[in-house]
PDB file of C-alpha atoms and ligand atoms in Angstrom:
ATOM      1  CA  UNK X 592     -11.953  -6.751 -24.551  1.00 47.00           C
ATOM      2  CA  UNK X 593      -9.311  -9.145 -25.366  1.00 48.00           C
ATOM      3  CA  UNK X 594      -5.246  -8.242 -25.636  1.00 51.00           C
ATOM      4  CA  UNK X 595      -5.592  -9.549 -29.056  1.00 58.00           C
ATOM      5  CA  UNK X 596      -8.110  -7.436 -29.955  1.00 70.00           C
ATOM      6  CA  UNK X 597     -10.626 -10.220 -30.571  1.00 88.00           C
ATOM      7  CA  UNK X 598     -13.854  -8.538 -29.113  1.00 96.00           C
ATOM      8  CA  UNK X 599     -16.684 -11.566 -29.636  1.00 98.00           C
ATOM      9  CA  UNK X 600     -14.642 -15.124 -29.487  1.00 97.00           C
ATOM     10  CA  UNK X 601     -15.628 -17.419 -31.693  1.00 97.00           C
ATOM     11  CA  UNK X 602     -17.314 -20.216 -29.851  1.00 96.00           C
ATOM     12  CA  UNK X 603     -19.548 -22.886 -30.736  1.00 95.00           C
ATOM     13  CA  UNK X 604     -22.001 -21.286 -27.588  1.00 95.00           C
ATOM     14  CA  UNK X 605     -21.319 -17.685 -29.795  1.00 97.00           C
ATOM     15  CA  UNK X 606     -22.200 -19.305 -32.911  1.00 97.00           C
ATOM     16  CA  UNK X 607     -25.916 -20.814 -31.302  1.00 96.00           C
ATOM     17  CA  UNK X 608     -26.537 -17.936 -29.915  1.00 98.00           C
ATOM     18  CA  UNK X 609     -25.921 -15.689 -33.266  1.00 98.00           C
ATOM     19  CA  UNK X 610     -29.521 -14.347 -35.329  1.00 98.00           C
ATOM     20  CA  UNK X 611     -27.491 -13.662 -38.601  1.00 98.00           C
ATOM     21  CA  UNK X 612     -29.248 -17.000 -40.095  1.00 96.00           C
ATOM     22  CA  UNK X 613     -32.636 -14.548 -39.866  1.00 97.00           C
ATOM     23  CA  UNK X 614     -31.091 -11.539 -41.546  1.00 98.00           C
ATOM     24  CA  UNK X 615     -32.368 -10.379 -44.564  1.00 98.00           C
ATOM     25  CA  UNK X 616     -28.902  -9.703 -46.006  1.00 98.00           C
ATOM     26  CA  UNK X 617     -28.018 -12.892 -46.618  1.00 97.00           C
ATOM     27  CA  UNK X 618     -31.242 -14.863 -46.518  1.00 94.00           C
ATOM     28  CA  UNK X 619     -31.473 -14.428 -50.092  1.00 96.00           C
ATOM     29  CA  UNK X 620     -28.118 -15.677 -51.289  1.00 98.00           C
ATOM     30  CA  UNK X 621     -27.161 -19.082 -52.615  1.00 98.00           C
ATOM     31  CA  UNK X 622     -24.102 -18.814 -51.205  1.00 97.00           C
ATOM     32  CA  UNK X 623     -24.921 -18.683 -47.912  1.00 98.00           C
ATOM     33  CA  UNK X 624     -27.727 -21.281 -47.986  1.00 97.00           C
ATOM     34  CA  UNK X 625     -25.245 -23.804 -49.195  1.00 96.00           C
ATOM     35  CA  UNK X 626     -23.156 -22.910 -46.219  1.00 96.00           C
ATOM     36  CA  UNK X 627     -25.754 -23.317 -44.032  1.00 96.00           C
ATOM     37  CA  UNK X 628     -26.516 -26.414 -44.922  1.00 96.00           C
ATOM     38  CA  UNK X 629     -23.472 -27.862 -44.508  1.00 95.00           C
ATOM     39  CA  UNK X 630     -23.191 -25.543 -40.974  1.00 96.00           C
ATOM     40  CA  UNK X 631     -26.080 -27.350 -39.559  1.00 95.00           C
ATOM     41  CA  UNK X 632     -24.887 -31.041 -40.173  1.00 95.00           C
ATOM     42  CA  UNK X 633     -21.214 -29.683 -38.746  1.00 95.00           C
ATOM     43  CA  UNK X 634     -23.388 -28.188 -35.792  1.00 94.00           C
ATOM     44  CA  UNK X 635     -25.483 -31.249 -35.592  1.00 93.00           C
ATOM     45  CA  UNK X 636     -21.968 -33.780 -35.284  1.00 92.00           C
ATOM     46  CA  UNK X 637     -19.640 -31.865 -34.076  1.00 91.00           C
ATOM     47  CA  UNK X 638     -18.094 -32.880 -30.930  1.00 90.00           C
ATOM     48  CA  UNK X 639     -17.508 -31.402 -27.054  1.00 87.00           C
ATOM     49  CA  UNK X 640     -14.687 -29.179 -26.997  1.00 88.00           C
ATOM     50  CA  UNK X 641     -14.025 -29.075 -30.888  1.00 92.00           C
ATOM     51  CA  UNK X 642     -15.125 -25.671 -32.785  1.00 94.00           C
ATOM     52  CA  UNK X 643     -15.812 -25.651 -36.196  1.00 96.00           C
ATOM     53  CA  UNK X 644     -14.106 -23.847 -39.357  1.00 95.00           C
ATOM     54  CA  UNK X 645     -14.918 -20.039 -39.177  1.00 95.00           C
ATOM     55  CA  UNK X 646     -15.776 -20.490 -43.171  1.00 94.00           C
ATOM     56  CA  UNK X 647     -18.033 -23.227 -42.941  1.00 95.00           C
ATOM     57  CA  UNK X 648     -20.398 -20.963 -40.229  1.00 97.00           C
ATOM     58  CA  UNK X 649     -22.306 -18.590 -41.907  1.00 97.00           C
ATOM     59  CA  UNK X 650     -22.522 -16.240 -39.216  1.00 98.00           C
ATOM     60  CA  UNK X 651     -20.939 -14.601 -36.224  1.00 98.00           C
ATOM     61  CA  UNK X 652     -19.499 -11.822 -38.314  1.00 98.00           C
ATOM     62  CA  UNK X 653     -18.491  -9.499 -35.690  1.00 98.00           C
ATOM     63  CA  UNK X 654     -16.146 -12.157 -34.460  1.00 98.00           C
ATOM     64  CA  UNK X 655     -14.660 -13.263 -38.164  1.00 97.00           C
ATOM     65  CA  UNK X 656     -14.977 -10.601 -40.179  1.00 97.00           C
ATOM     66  CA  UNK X 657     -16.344 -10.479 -44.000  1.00 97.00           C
ATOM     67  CA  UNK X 658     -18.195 -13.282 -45.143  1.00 97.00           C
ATOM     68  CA  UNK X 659     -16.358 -14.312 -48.710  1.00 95.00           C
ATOM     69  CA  UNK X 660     -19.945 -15.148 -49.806  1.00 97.00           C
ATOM     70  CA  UNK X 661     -20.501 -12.512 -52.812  1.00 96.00           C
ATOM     71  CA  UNK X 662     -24.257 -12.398 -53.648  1.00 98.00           C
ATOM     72  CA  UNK X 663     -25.111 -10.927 -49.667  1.00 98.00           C
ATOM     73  CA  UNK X 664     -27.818  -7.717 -49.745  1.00 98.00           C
ATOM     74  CA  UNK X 665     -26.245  -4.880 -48.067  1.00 97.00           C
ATOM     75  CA  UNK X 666     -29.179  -3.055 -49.345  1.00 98.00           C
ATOM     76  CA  UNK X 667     -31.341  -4.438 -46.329  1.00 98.00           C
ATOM     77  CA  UNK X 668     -31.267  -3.879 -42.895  1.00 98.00           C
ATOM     78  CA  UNK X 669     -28.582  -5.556 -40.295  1.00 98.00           C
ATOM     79  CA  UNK X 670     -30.581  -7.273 -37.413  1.00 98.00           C
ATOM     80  CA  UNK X 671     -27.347  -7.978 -34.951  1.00 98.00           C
ATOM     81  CA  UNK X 672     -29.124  -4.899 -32.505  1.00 98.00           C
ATOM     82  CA  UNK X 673     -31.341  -8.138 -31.990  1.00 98.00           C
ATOM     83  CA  UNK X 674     -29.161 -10.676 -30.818  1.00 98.00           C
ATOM     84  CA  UNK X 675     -28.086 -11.714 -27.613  1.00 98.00           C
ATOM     85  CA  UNK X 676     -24.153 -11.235 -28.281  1.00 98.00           C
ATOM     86  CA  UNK X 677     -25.102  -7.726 -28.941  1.00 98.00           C
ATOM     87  CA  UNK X 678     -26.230  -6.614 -25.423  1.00 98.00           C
ATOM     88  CA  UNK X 679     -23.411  -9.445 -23.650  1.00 98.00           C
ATOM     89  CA  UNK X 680     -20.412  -7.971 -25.652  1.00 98.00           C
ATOM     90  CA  UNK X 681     -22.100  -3.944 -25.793  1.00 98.00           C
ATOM     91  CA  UNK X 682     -20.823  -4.162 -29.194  1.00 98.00           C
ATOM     92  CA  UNK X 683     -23.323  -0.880 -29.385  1.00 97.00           C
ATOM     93  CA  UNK X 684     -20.029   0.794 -27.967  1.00 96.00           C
ATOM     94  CA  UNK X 685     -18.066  -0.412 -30.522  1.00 95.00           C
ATOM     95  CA  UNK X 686     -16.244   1.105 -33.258  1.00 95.00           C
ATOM     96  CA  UNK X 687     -18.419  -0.659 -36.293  1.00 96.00           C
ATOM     97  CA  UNK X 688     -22.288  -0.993 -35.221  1.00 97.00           C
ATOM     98  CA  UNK X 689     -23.369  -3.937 -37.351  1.00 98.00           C
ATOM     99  CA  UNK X 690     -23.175  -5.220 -40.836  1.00 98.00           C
ATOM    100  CA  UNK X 691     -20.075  -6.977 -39.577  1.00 98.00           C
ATOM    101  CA  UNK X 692     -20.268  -9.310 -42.875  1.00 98.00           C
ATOM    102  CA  UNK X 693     -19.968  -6.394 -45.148  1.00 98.00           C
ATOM    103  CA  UNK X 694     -17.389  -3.968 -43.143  1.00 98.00           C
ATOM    104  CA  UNK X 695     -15.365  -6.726 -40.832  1.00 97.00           C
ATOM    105  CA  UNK X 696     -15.610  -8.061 -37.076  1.00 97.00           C
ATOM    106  CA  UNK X 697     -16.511  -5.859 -33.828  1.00 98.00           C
ATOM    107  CA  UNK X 698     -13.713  -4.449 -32.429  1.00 94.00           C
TER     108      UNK X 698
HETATM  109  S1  SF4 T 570     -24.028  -9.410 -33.269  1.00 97.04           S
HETATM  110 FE1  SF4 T 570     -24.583  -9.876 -35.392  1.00 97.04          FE
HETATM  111  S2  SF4 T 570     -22.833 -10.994 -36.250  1.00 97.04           S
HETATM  112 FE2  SF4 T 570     -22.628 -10.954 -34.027  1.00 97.04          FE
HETATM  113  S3  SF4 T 570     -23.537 -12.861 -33.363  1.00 97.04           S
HETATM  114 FE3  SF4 T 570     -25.149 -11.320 -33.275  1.00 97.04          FE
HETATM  115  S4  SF4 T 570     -26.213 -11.388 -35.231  1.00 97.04           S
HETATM  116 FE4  SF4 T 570     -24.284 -12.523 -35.471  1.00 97.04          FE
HETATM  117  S1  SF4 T 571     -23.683  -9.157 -39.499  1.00 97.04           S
HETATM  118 FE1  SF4 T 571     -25.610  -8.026 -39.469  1.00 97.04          FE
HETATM  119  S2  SF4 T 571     -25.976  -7.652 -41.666  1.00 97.04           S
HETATM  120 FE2  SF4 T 571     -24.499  -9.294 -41.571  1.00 97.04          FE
HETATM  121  S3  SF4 T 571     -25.730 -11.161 -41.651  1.00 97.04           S
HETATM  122 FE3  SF4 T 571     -25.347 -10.680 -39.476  1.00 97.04          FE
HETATM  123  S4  SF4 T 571     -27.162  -9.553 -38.836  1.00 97.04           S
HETATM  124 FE4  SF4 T 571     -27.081  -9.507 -41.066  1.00 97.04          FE
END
């Protein structure tokens, strides 16, 4: 882990690698499928080297924290056991397992 406390960095390589875009928390809200609209076309242009906007990506929770997007369904089940960044940063050992949107980033 980081000095900063920053567990999963937020990276462009993070960000493809992140499954939160299949969860069915937040596959349901508008909120979140206008931001991944415009996430896609920032994905699709942006350029070597530069990261996007941590608001504009509507995912990567564990390393950003709560999504501001209201309508999300904590009701359903997290999926981030599923994703790559899971096993690579053994955020299974961490002190929040999951549902990183709702309760804040891995740490
Ligand atoms: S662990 Fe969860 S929040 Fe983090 S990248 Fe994977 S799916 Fe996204
Ligand atoms: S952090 Fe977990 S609950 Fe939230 S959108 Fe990603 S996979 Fe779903």
């Amino acid at each position: 882990m980081e000095k900063s406390g920053q567990r999963v960095p937020f990276t462009v390589e993070n960000i493809k690698k992140c499954i939160c875009r299949d969860c069915p928390v937040q596959n349901t809200s508008q909120c979140i499928r206008k931001r991944s609209e415009k996430a896609k076309e920032i994905m699709e242009n942006i350029e070597s080297g530069l990261v996007p906007k941590p608001e504009d990506i509507p995912g990567l929770y564990c390393a950003t924290g709560v999504v501001t997007c209201k309508d999300i369904d904590t009701s359903q089940m997290c999926i981030c056991g599923d994703c790559p960044i899971w096993e690579e940063y053994n955020l299974a050992d961490g002190e929040l397992l999951g549902y990183y949107c709702r309760d804040g980033k891995a740490k």
